[in-house]
Tab-separated table of C-alpha atoms and ligand atoms in Angstrom:
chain	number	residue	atom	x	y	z
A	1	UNK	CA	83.239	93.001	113.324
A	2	UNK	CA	86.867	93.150	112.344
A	3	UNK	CA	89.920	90.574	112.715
A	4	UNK	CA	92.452	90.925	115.053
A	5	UNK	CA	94.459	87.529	115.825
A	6	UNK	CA	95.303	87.955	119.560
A	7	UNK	CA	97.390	91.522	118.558
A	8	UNK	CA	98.874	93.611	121.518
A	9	UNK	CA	98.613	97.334	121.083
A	10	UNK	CA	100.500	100.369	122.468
A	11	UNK	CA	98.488	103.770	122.253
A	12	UNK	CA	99.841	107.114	123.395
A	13	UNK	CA	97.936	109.750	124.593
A	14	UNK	CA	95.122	107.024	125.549
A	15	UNK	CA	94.215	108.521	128.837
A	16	UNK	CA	91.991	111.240	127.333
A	17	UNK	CA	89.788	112.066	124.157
A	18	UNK	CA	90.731	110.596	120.766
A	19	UNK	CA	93.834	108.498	122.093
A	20	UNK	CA	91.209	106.929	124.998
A	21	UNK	CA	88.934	106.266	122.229
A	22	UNK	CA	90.848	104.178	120.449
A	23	UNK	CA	92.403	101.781	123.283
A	24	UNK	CA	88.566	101.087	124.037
A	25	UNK	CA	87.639	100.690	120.450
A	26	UNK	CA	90.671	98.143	120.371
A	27	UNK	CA	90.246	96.298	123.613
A	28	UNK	CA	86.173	96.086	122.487
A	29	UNK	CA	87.502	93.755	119.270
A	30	UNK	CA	89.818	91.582	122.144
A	31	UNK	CA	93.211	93.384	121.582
A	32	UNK	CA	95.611	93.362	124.733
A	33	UNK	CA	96.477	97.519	124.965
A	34	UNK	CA	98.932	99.181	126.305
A	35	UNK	CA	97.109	103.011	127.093
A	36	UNK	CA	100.720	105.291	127.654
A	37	UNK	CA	99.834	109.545	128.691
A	38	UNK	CA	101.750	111.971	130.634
A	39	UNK	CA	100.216	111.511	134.194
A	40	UNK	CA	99.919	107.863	135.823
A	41	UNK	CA	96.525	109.071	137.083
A	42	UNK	CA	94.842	109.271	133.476
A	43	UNK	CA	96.343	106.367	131.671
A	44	UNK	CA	95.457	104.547	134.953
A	45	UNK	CA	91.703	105.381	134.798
A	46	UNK	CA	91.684	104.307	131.074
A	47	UNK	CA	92.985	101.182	131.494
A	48	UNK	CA	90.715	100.477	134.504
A	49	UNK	CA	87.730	101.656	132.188
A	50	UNK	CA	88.557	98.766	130.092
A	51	UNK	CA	89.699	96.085	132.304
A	52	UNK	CA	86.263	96.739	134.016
A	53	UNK	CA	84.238	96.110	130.831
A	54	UNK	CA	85.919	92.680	130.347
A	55	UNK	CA	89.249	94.274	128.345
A	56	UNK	CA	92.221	93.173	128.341
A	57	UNK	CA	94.629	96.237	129.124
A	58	UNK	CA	97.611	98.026	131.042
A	59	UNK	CA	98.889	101.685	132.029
A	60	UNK	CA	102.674	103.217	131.597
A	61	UNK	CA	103.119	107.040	132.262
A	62	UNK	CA	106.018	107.938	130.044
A	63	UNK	CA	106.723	111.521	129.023
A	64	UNK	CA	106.763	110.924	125.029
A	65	UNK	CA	108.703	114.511	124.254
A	66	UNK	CA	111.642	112.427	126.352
A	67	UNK	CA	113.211	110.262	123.827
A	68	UNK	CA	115.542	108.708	126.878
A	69	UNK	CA	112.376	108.090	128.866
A	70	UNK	CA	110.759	106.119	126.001
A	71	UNK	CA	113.996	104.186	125.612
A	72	UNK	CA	113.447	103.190	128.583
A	73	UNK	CA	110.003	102.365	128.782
A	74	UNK	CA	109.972	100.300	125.393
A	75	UNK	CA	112.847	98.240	126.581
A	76	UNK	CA	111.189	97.333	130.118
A	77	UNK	CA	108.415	96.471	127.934
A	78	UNK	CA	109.610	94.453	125.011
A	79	UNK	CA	111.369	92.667	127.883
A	80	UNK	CA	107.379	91.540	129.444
A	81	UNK	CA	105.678	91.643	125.756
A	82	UNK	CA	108.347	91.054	123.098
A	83	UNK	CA	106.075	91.713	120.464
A	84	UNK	CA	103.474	94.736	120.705
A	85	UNK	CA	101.905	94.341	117.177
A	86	UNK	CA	99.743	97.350	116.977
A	87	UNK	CA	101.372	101.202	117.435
A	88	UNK	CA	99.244	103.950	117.430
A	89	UNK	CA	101.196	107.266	117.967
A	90	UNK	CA	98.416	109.522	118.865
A	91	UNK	CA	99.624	111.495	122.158
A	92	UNK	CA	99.653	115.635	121.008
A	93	UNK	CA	99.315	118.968	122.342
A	94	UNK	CA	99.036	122.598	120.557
A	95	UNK	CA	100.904	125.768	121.838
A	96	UNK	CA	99.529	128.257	119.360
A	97	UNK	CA	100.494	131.752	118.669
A	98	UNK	CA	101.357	133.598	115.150
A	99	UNK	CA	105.135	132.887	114.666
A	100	UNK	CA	106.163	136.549	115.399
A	101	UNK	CA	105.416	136.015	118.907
A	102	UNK	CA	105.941	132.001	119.272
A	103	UNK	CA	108.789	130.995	121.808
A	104	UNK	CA	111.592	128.685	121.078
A	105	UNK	CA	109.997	126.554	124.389
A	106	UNK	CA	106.142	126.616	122.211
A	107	UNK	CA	108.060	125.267	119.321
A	108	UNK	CA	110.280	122.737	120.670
A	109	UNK	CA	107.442	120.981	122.842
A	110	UNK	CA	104.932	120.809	119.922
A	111	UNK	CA	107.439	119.100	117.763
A	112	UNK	CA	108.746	116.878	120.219
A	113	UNK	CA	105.372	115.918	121.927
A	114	UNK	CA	104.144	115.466	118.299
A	115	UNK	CA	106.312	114.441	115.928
A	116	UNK	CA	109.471	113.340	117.571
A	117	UNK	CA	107.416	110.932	119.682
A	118	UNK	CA	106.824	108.877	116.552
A	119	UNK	CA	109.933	108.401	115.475
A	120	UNK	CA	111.439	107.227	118.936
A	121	UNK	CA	108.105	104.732	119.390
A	122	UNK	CA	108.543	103.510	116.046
A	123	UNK	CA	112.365	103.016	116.318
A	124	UNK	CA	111.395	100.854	119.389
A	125	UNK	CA	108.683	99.124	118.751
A	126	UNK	CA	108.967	98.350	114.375
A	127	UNK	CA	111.928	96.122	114.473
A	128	UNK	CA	109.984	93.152	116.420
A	129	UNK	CA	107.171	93.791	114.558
A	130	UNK	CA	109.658	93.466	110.981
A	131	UNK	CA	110.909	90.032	112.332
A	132	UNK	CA	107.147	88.848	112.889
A	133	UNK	CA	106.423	89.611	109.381
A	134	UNK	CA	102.996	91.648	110.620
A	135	UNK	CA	102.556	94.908	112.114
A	136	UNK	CA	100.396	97.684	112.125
A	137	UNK	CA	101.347	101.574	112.568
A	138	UNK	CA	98.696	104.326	112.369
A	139	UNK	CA	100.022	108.158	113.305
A	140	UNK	CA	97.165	110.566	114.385
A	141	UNK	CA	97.839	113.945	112.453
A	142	UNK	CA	95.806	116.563	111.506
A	143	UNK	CA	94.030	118.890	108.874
A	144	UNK	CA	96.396	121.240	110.414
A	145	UNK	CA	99.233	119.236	108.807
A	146	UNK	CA	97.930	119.108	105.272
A	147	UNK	CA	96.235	122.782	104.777
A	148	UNK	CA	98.251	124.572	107.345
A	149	UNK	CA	96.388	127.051	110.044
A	150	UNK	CA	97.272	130.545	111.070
A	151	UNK	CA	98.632	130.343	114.429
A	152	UNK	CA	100.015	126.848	114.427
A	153	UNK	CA	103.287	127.271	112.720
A	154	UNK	CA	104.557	124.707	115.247
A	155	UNK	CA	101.742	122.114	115.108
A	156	UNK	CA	101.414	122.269	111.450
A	157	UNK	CA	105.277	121.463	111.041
A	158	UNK	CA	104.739	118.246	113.121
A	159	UNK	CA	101.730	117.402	111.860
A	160	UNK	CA	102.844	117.751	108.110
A	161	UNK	CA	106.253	115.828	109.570
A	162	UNK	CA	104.414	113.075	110.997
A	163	UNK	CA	102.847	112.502	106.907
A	164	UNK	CA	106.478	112.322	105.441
A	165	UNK	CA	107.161	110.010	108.433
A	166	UNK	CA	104.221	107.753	107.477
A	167	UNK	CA	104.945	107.334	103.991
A	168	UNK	CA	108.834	106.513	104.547
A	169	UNK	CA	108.038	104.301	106.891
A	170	UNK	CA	105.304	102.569	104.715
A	171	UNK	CA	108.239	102.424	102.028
A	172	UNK	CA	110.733	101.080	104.136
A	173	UNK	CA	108.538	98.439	106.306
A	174	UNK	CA	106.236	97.069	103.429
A	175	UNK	CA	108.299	94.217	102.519
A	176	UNK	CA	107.822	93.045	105.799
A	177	UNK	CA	104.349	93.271	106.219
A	178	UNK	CA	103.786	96.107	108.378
A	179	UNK	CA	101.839	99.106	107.128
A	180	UNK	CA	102.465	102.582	108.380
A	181	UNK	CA	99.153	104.550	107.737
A	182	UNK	CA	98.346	108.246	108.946
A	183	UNK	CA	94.329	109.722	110.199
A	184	UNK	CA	93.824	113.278	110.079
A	185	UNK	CA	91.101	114.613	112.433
A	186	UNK	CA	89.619	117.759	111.585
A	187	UNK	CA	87.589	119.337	114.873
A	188	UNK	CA	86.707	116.671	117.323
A	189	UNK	CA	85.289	117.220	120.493
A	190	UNK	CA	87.514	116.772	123.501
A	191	UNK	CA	90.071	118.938	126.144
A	192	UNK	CA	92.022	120.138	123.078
A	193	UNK	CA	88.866	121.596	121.263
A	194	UNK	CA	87.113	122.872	124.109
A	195	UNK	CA	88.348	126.411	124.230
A	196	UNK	CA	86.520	126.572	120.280
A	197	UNK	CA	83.338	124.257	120.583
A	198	UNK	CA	82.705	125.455	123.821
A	199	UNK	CA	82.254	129.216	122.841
A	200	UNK	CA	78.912	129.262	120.786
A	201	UNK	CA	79.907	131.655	118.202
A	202	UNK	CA	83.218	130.809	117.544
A	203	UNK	CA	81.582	127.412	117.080
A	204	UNK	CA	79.223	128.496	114.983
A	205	UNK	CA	81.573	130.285	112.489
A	206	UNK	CA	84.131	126.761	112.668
A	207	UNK	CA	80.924	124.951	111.655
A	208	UNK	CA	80.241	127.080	108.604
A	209	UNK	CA	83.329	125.502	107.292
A	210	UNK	CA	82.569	122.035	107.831
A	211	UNK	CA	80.011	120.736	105.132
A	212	UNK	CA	78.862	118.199	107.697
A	213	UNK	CA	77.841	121.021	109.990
A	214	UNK	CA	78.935	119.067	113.341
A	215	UNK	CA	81.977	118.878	115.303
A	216	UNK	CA	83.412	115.068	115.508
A	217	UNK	CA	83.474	112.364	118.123
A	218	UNK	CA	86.398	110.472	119.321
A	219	UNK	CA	84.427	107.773	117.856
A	220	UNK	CA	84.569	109.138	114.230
A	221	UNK	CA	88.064	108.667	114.326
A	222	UNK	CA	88.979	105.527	116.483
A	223	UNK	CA	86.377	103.543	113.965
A	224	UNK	CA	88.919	104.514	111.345
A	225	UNK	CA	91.994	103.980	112.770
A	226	UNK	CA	91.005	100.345	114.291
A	227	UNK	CA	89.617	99.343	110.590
A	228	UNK	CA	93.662	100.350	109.677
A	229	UNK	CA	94.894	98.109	112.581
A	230	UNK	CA	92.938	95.115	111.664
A	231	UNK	CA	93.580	92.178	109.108
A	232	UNK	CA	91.212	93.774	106.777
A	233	UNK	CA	93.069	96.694	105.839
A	234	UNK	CA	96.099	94.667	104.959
A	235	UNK	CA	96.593	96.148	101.618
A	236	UNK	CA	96.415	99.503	102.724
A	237	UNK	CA	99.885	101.221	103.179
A	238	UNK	CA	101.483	105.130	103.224
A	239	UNK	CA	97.795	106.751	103.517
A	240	UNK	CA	96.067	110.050	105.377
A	241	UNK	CA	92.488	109.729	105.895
A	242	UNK	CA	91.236	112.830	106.774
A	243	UNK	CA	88.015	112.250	108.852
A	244	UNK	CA	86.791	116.158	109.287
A	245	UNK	CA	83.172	116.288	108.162
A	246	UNK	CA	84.069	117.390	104.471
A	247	UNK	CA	86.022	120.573	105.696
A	248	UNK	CA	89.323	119.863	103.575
A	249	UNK	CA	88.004	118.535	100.491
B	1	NAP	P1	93.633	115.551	124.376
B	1	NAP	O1	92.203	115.306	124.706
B	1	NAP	O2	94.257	116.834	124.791
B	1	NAP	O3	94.490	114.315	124.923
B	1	NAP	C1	95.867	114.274	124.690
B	1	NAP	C2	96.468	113.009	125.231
B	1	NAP	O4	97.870	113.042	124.895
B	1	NAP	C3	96.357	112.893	126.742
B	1	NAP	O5	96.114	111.570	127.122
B	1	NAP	C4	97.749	113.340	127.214
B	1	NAP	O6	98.203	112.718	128.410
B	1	NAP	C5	98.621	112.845	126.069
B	1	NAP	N1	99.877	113.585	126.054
B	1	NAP	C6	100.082	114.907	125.809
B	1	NAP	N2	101.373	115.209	125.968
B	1	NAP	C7	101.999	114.069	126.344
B	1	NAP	C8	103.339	113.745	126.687
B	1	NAP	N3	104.323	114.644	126.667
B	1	NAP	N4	103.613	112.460	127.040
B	1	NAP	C9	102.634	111.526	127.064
B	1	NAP	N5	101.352	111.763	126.751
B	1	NAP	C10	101.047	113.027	126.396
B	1	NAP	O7	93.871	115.494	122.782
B	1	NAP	P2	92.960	114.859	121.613
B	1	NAP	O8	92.078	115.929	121.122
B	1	NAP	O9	92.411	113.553	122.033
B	1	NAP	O10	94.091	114.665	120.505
B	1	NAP	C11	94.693	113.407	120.240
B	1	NAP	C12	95.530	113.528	118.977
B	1	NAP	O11	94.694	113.912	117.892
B	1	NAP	C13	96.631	114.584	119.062
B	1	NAP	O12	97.781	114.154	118.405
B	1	NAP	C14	96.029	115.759	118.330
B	1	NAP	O13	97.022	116.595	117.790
B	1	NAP	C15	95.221	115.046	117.258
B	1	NAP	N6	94.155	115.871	116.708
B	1	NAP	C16	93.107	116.276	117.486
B	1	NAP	C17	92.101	117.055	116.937
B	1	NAP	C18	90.910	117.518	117.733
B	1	NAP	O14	90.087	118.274	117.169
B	1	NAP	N7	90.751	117.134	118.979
B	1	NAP	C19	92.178	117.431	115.595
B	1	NAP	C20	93.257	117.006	114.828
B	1	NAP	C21	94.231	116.222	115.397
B	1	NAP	P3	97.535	113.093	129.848
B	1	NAP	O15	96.152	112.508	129.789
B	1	NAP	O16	98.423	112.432	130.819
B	1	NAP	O17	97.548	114.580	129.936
């Protein structure tokens, strides 16, 4: 069991997969979250899923490649709950193609969905967090963003941005108490993955890569990142975990 003093959290992307993951792992050790995804209809269903198991938990649809629309949202927010302690930026999407034949649109999208998302969440959400002295920050990357992968040019970039991000951040926030941390999922299984662990040999060959020799759960990676957001890992600042089986050693 981990420590969480009555903390509020905000997680993007928690409507599906890793993001969903990690609001339930949260609301299971009594934080208040806030699940944010594209479509009302997703983030809705998470944050029923917990409410209905006794959670404490809310939806907002926002558009997190809109920097204006999350203006917006935080504000309305911080207006309701001036203090979300807990950010987790983990919404993400891949458009991949070799860069020869990757479109300005594939580009743009990736790093706004991925990396620019961060910095307008943070922007919003830090500076109560810096007055209160305690905070916690944890942005989902990727093995993609430390080793680089043919045919992600565009998720690489954000992923390998969203690192520097991290450890800034952890430089500029620590004397306030809030850590910025980063987890780096290798495969896990959910929508984004399925076009690879779905297809048996493709999987197979991924595998061979992966000393573990399995694809990971949500779970393998919201275990992490709630240990990051809890009292316990107070000393812990400007880190990736990579939680991939072994595969980037
Ligand atoms: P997923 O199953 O595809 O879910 C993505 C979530 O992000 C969804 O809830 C989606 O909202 C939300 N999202 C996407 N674009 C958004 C936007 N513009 N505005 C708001 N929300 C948006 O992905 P996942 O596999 O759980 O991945 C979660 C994170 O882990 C991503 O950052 C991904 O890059 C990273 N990651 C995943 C893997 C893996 O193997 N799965 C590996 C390394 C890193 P809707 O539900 O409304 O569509």
């Amino acid at each position: 069991m981990l420590t969480f003093k009555n903390r509020t959290a905000l997680v993007t992307g928690a409507g599906r997969g890793i993001g969903k993951a990690i609001a339930e792992t949260l609301a299971r050790e009594g934080v208040t979250v806030v699940c944010v995804s594209k479509s009302a209809d997703s983030c809705g269903a998470a944050a029923a899923v917990i409410t209905q198991a006794g959670g404490k938990a809310r939806a907002l649809a926002v558009d997190v490649s809109d920097g204006a629309a999350i203006a917006k949202a935080a504000e309305a927010l911080l207006q309701e709950i001036p203090l979300i302690d807990i950010l987790v930026n983990n919404a993400g999407i891949t458009r991949d193609g070799l860069l020869f034949r990757m479109s300005d649109a594939d580009w743009n999208d990736v790093i706004a969905t991925n990396l620019t998302s961060c910095f307008h969440w943070t922007k919003h959400l830090a500076r109560p967090m810096t007055r209160a002295r305690w905070g916690r920050i944890v942005n989902i990357t990727s093995v993609s963003g430390i080793v680089g992968n043919a045919g992600q040019a565009n998720y690489s970039a954000a992923k390998a941005g969203m690192i520097g991000l991290t450890k800034t951040l952890a430089r500029e926030f620590a004397s306030r108490g809030v850590t910025v941390n980063a987890v780096a999922p290798g495969f896990i299984k959910t929508d984004m993955t399925t076009e690879f662990v779905g297809k048996p040999e493709l999987a197979a060959r991924i595998l061979e890569a992966v000393p573990l020799r399995r694809f990971g759960e949500a779970a393998d990676i919201s275990s992490m990142c709630a240990y990051l957001c809890s009292e316990e890992a107070g000393y812990i600042t400007g880190q990736v975990f990579t939680v991939d089986g072994g595969m980037a050693m």
